[in-house]
Amino acid sequence: MTTYLADAAVKVLAFDPGISPSEGGLPGLSVLKSTVGSINLFAIIAVVGALCVSGIVWAWGHHTGSHGSEAKGKQGALVAAGCALLLGAANGIVTFFSTVGTNVH
């Protein structure tokens, strides 16, 4: 009797709804892609600016002997580099995890 209930529970939990991403299902998909691409471009430009400012703070802190400013400049440069890495790899990261997710059964 217990085995039957467990089998029924597994069948209910393992139900496949048959939904997968399909392109062209909603109107405005090209506009959305263009908008997200533009946001990505603006973010990359902002990261370049942040990296420049961080470099200036780092150099200023080094030359004035302000170790706190130097550390914050280094920290800002590392954060900007990390943001650039994530922005540049955004498509690859999403594609990777989406592919991994479709292989889960």
mmCIF file with all atom_site columns, N, CA and C in Angstrom, residues 15-54:
data_model
loop_
_atom_site.group_PDB
_atom_site.id
_atom_site.type_symbol
_atom_site.label_atom_id
_atom_site.label_alt_id
_atom_site.label_comp_id
_atom_site.label_asym_id
_atom_site.label_entity_id
_atom_site.label_seq_id
_atom_site.pdbx_PDB_ins_code
_atom_site.Cartn_x
_atom_site.Cartn_y
_atom_site.Cartn_z
_atom_site.occupancy
_atom_site.B_iso_or_equiv
_atom_site.pdbx_formal_charge
_atom_site.auth_seq_id
_atom_site.auth_comp_id
_atom_site.auth_asym_id
_atom_site.auth_atom_id
_atom_site.pdbx_PDB_model_num
ATOM 1   N N  . PHE A 1 15 ? 5.364  15.258 -13.448 1.00 0.00 ? 15 PHE A N  1
ATOM 2   C CA . PHE A 1 15 ? 4.537  15.631 -14.593 1.00 0.00 ? 15 PHE A CA 1
ATOM 3   C C  . PHE A 1 15 ? 5.260  16.668 -15.443 1.00 0.00 ? 15 PHE A C  1
ATOM 4   N N  . ASP A 1 16 ? 5.328  16.428 -16.720 1.00 0.00 ? 16 ASP A N  1
ATOM 5   C CA . ASP A 1 16 ? 5.975  17.346 -17.652 1.00 0.00 ? 16 ASP A CA 1
ATOM 6   C C  . ASP A 1 16 ? 4.906  18.213 -18.301 1.00 0.00 ? 16 ASP A C  1
ATOM 7   N N  . PRO A 1 17 ? 4.908  19.517 -18.036 1.00 0.00 ? 17 PRO A N  1
ATOM 8   C CA . PRO A 1 17 ? 3.887  20.374 -18.630 1.00 0.00 ? 17 PRO A CA 1
ATOM 9   C C  . PRO A 1 17 ? 4.090  20.621 -20.120 1.00 0.00 ? 17 PRO A C  1
ATOM 10  N N  . GLY A 1 18 ? 5.274  20.300 -20.648 1.00 0.00 ? 18 GLY A N  1
ATOM 11  C CA . GLY A 1 18 ? 5.531  20.450 -22.081 1.00 0.00 ? 18 GLY A CA 1
ATOM 12  C C  . GLY A 1 18 ? 5.773  21.886 -22.508 1.00 0.00 ? 18 GLY A C  1
ATOM 13  N N  . ILE A 1 19 ? 6.262  22.716 -21.616 1.00 0.00 ? 19 ILE A N  1
ATOM 14  C CA . ILE A 1 19 ? 6.505  24.124 -21.936 1.00 0.00 ? 19 ILE A CA 1
ATOM 15  C C  . ILE A 1 19 ? 7.994  24.318 -22.178 1.00 0.00 ? 19 ILE A C  1
ATOM 16  N N  . SER A 1 20 ? 8.311  24.968 -23.278 1.00 0.00 ? 20 SER A N  1
ATOM 17  C CA . SER A 1 20 ? 9.700  25.314 -23.569 1.00 0.00 ? 20 SER A CA 1
ATOM 18  C C  . SER A 1 20 ? 9.720  26.693 -24.217 1.00 0.00 ? 20 SER A C  1
ATOM 19  N N  . PRO A 1 21 ? 10.831 27.416 -24.084 1.00 0.00 ? 21 PRO A N  1
ATOM 20  C CA . PRO A 1 21 ? 10.905 28.756 -24.673 1.00 0.00 ? 21 PRO A CA 1
ATOM 21  C C  . PRO A 1 21 ? 10.762 28.694 -26.193 1.00 0.00 ? 21 PRO A C  1
ATOM 22  N N  . SER A 1 22 ? 9.960  29.579 -26.724 1.00 0.00 ? 22 SER A N  1
ATOM 23  C CA . SER A 1 22 ? 9.808  29.650 -28.176 1.00 0.00 ? 22 SER A CA 1
ATOM 24  C C  . SER A 1 22 ? 9.881  31.109 -28.603 1.00 0.00 ? 22 SER A C  1
ATOM 25  N N  . GLU A 1 23 ? 10.627 31.339 -29.644 1.00 0.00 ? 23 GLU A N  1
ATOM 26  C CA . GLU A 1 23 ? 10.787 32.703 -30.133 1.00 0.00 ? 23 GLU A CA 1
ATOM 27  C C  . GLU A 1 23 ? 9.591  33.096 -30.988 1.00 0.00 ? 23 GLU A C  1
ATOM 28  N N  . GLY A 1 24 ? 9.166  34.317 -30.855 1.00 0.00 ? 24 GLY A N  1
ATOM 29  C CA . GLY A 1 24 ? 8.063  34.812 -31.668 1.00 0.00 ? 24 GLY A CA 1
ATOM 30  C C  . GLY A 1 24 ? 6.697  34.585 -31.050 1.00 0.00 ? 24 GLY A C  1
ATOM 31  N N  . GLY A 1 25 ? 6.649  34.194 -29.785 1.00 0.00 ? 25 GLY A N  1
ATOM 32  C CA . GLY A 1 25 ? 5.374  33.922 -29.142 1.00 0.00 ? 25 GLY A CA 1
ATOM 33  C C  . GLY A 1 25 ? 4.631  35.182 -28.741 1.00 0.00 ? 25 GLY A C  1
ATOM 34  N N  . LEU A 1 26 ? 5.358  36.250 -28.455 1.00 0.00 ? 26 LEU A N  1
ATOM 35  C CA . LEU A 1 26 ? 4.741  37.506 -28.036 1.00 0.00 ? 26 LEU A CA 1
ATOM 36  C C  . LEU A 1 26 ? 5.164  38.629 -28.976 1.00 0.00 ? 26 LEU A C  1
ATOM 37  N N  . PRO A 1 27 ? 4.284  39.578 -29.199 1.00 0.00 ? 27 PRO A N  1
ATOM 38  C CA . PRO A 1 27 ? 4.679  40.729 -30.021 1.00 0.00 ? 27 PRO A CA 1
ATOM 39  C C  . PRO A 1 27 ? 5.664  41.606 -29.252 1.00 0.00 ? 27 PRO A C  1
ATOM 40  N N  . GLY A 1 28 ? 6.543  42.243 -29.954 1.00 0.00 ? 28 GLY A N  1
ATOM 41  C CA . GLY A 1 28 ? 7.493  43.152 -29.333 1.00 0.00 ? 28 GLY A CA 1
ATOM 42  C C  . GLY A 1 28 ? 8.770  42.503 -28.851 1.00 0.00 ? 28 GLY A C  1
ATOM 43  N N  . LEU A 1 29 ? 8.998  41.258 -29.229 1.00 0.00 ? 29 LEU A N  1
ATOM 44  C CA . LEU A 1 29 ? 10.210 40.571 -28.771 1.00 0.00 ? 29 LEU A CA 1
ATOM 45  C C  . LEU A 1 29 ? 11.466 41.252 -29.310 1.00 0.00 ? 29 LEU A C  1
ATOM 46  N N  . SER A 1 30 ? 11.428 41.705 -30.539 1.00 0.00 ? 30 SER A N  1
ATOM 47  C CA . SER A 1 30 ? 12.605 42.382 -31.107 1.00 0.00 ? 30 SER A CA 1
ATOM 48  C C  . SER A 1 30 ? 12.865 43.703 -30.383 1.00 0.00 ? 30 SER A C  1
ATOM 49  N N  . VAL A 1 31 ? 11.790 44.399 -29.982 1.00 0.00 ? 31 VAL A N  1
ATOM 50  C CA . VAL A 1 31 ? 11.960 45.646 -29.233 1.00 0.00 ? 31 VAL A CA 1
ATOM 51  C C  . VAL A 1 31 ? 12.569 45.360 -27.865 1.00 0.00 ? 31 VAL A C  1
ATOM 52  N N  . LEU A 1 32 ? 12.111 44.294 -27.222 1.00 0.00 ? 32 LEU A N  1
ATOM 53  C CA . LEU A 1 32 ? 12.657 43.925 -25.918 1.00 0.00 ? 32 LEU A CA 1
ATOM 54  C C  . LEU A 1 32 ? 14.133 43.553 -26.024 1.00 0.00 ? 32 LEU A C  1
ATOM 55  N N  . LYS A 1 33 ? 14.494 42.787 -27.046 1.00 0.00 ? 33 LYS A N  1
ATOM 56  C CA . LYS A 1 33 ? 15.900 42.424 -27.242 1.00 0.00 ? 33 LYS A CA 1
ATOM 57  C C  . LYS A 1 33 ? 16.750 43.674 -27.478 1.00 0.00 ? 33 LYS A C  1
ATOM 58  N N  . SER A 1 34 ? 16.251 44.586 -28.271 1.00 0.00 ? 34 SER A N  1
ATOM 59  C CA . SER A 1 34 ? 16.965 45.826 -28.551 1.00 0.00 ? 34 SER A CA 1
ATOM 60  C C  . SER A 1 34 ? 17.120 46.666 -27.289 1.00 0.00 ? 34 SER A C  1
ATOM 61  N N  . THR A 1 35 ? 16.073 46.726 -26.480 1.00 0.00 ? 35 THR A N  1
ATOM 62  C CA . THR A 1 35 ? 16.113 47.503 -25.244 1.00 0.00 ? 35 THR A CA 1
ATOM 63  C C  . THR A 1 35 ? 17.120 46.921 -24.261 1.00 0.00 ? 35 THR A C  1
ATOM 64  N N  . VAL A 1 36 ? 17.096 45.609 -24.084 1.00 0.00 ? 36 VAL A N  1
ATOM 65  C CA . VAL A 1 36 ? 18.042 44.967 -23.163 1.00 0.00 ? 36 VAL A CA 1
ATOM 66  C C  . VAL A 1 36 ? 19.475 45.128 -23.671 1.00 0.00 ? 36 VAL A C  1
ATOM 67  N N  . GLY A 1 37 ? 19.670 45.020 -24.980 1.00 0.00 ? 37 GLY A N  1
ATOM 68  C CA . GLY A 1 37 ? 20.997 45.247 -25.548 1.00 0.00 ? 37 GLY A CA 1
ATOM 69  C C  . GLY A 1 37 ? 21.487 46.668 -25.310 1.00 0.00 ? 37 GLY A C  1
ATOM 70  N N  . SER A 1 38 ? 20.592 47.633 -25.413 1.00 0.00 ? 38 SER A N  1
ATOM 71  C CA . SER A 1 38 ? 20.960 49.029 -25.156 1.00 0.00 ? 38 SER A CA 1
ATOM 72  C C  . SER A 1 38 ? 21.289 49.254 -23.691 1.00 0.00 ? 38 SER A C  1
ATOM 73  N N  . ILE A 1 39 ? 20.507 48.625 -22.797 1.00 0.00 ? 39 ILE A N  1
ATOM 74  C CA . ILE A 1 39 ? 20.800 48.739 -21.371 1.00 0.00 ? 39 ILE A CA 1
ATOM 75  C C  . ILE A 1 39 ? 22.174 48.144 -21.073 1.00 0.00 ? 39 ILE A C  1
ATOM 76  N N  . ASN A 1 40 ? 22.488 47.018 -21.701 1.00 0.00 ? 40 ASN A N  1
ATOM 77  C CA . ASN A 1 40 ? 23.797 46.389 -21.525 1.00 0.00 ? 40 ASN A CA 1
ATOM 78  C C  . ASN A 1 40 ? 24.907 47.330 -22.003 1.00 0.00 ? 40 ASN A C  1
ATOM 79  N N  . LEU A 1 41 ? 24.703 47.986 -23.127 1.00 0.00 ? 41 LEU A N  1
ATOM 80  C CA . LEU A 1 41 ? 25.693 48.920 -23.654 1.00 0.00 ? 41 LEU A CA 1
ATOM 81  C C  . LEU A 1 41 ? 25.906 50.087 -22.693 1.00 0.00 ? 41 LEU A C  1
ATOM 82  N N  . PHE A 1 42 ? 24.808 50.661 -22.199 1.00 0.00 ? 42 PHE A N  1
ATOM 83  C CA . PHE A 1 42 ? 24.939 51.768 -21.254 1.00 0.00 ? 42 PHE A CA 1
ATOM 84  C C  . PHE A 1 42 ? 25.647 51.315 -19.978 1.00 0.00 ? 42 PHE A C  1
ATOM 85  N N  . ALA A 1 43 ? 25.361 50.109 -19.522 1.00 0.00 ? 43 ALA A N  1
ATOM 86  C CA . ALA A 1 43 ? 26.012 49.588 -18.319 1.00 0.00 ? 43 ALA A CA 1
ATOM 87  C C  . ALA A 1 43 ? 27.512 49.411 -18.548 1.00 0.00 ? 43 ALA A C  1
ATOM 88  N N  . ILE A 1 44 ? 27.887 48.936 -19.720 1.00 0.00 ? 44 ILE A N  1
ATOM 89  C CA . ILE A 1 44 ? 29.310 48.766 -20.025 1.00 0.00 ? 44 ILE A CA 1
ATOM 90  C C  . ILE A 1 44 ? 30.012 50.119 -20.075 1.00 0.00 ? 44 ILE A C  1
ATOM 91  N N  . ILE A 1 45 ? 29.350 51.113 -20.648 1.00 0.00 ? 45 ILE A N  1
ATOM 92  C CA . ILE A 1 45 ? 29.928 52.462 -20.685 1.00 0.00 ? 45 ILE A CA 1
ATOM 93  C C  . ILE A 1 45 ? 30.082 53.010 -19.268 1.00 0.00 ? 45 ILE A C  1
ATOM 94  N N  . ALA A 1 46 ? 29.075 52.764 -18.406 1.00 0.00 ? 46 ALA A N  1
ATOM 95  C CA . ALA A 1 46 ? 29.160 53.210 -17.016 1.00 0.00 ? 46 ALA A CA 1
ATOM 96  C C  . ALA A 1 46 ? 30.298 52.520 -16.287 1.00 0.00 ? 46 ALA A C  1
ATOM 97  N N  . VAL A 1 47 ? 30.528 51.249 -16.586 1.00 0.00 ? 47 VAL A N  1
ATOM 98  C CA . VAL A 1 47 ? 31.620 50.512 -15.955 1.00 0.00 ? 47 VAL A CA 1
ATOM 99  C C  . VAL A 1 47 ? 32.969 51.081 -16.395 1.00 0.00 ? 47 VAL A C  1
ATOM 100 N N  . VAL A 1 48 ? 33.074 51.476 -17.649 1.00 0.00 ? 48 VAL A N  1
ATOM 101 C CA . VAL A 1 48 ? 34.321 52.105 -18.122 1.00 0.00 ? 48 VAL A CA 1
ATOM 102 C C  . VAL A 1 48 ? 34.568 53.397 -17.344 1.00 0.00 ? 48 VAL A C  1
ATOM 103 N N  . GLY A 1 49 ? 33.516 54.187 -17.154 1.00 0.00 ? 49 GLY A N  1
ATOM 104 C CA . GLY A 1 49 ? 33.644 55.413 -16.363 1.00 0.00 ? 49 GLY A CA 1
ATOM 105 C C  . GLY A 1 49 ? 34.029 55.128 -14.924 1.00 0.00 ? 49 GLY A C  1
ATOM 106 N N  . ALA A 1 50 ? 33.400 54.104 -14.331 1.00 0.00 ? 50 ALA A N  1
ATOM 107 C CA . ALA A 1 50 ? 33.719 53.740 -12.950 1.00 0.00 ? 50 ALA A CA 1
ATOM 108 C C  . ALA A 1 50 ? 35.162 53.262 -12.832 1.00 0.00 ? 50 ALA A C  1
ATOM 109 N N  . LEU A 1 51 ? 35.632 52.535 -13.829 1.00 0.00 ? 51 LEU A N  1
ATOM 110 C CA . LEU A 1 51 ? 37.020 52.076 -13.815 1.00 0.00 ? 51 LEU A CA 1
ATOM 111 C C  . LEU A 1 51 ? 37.985 53.255 -13.917 1.00 0.00 ? 51 LEU A C  1
ATOM 112 N N  . CYS A 1 52 ? 37.647 54.233 -14.737 1.00 0.00 ? 52 CYS A N  1
ATOM 113 C CA . CYS A 1 52 ? 38.495 55.430 -14.844 1.00 0.00 ? 52 CYS A CA 1
ATOM 114 C C  . CYS A 1 52 ? 38.539 56.196 -13.527 1.00 0.00 ? 52 CYS A C  1
ATOM 115 N N  . VAL A 1 53 ? 37.386 56.389 -12.905 1.00 0.00 ? 53 VAL A N  1
ATOM 116 C CA . VAL A 1 53 ? 37.339 57.106 -11.630 1.00 0.00 ? 53 VAL A CA 1
ATOM 117 C C  . VAL A 1 53 ? 38.091 56.329 -10.557 1.00 0.00 ? 53 VAL A C  1
ATOM 118 N N  . SER A 1 54 ? 37.924 55.016 -10.534 1.00 0.00 ? 54 SER A N  1
ATOM 119 C CA . SER A 1 54 ? 38.633 54.191 -9.551  1.00 0.00 ? 54 SER A CA 1
ATOM 120 C C  . SER A 1 54 ? 40.140 54.274 -9.752  1.00 0.00 ? 54 SER A C  1
#
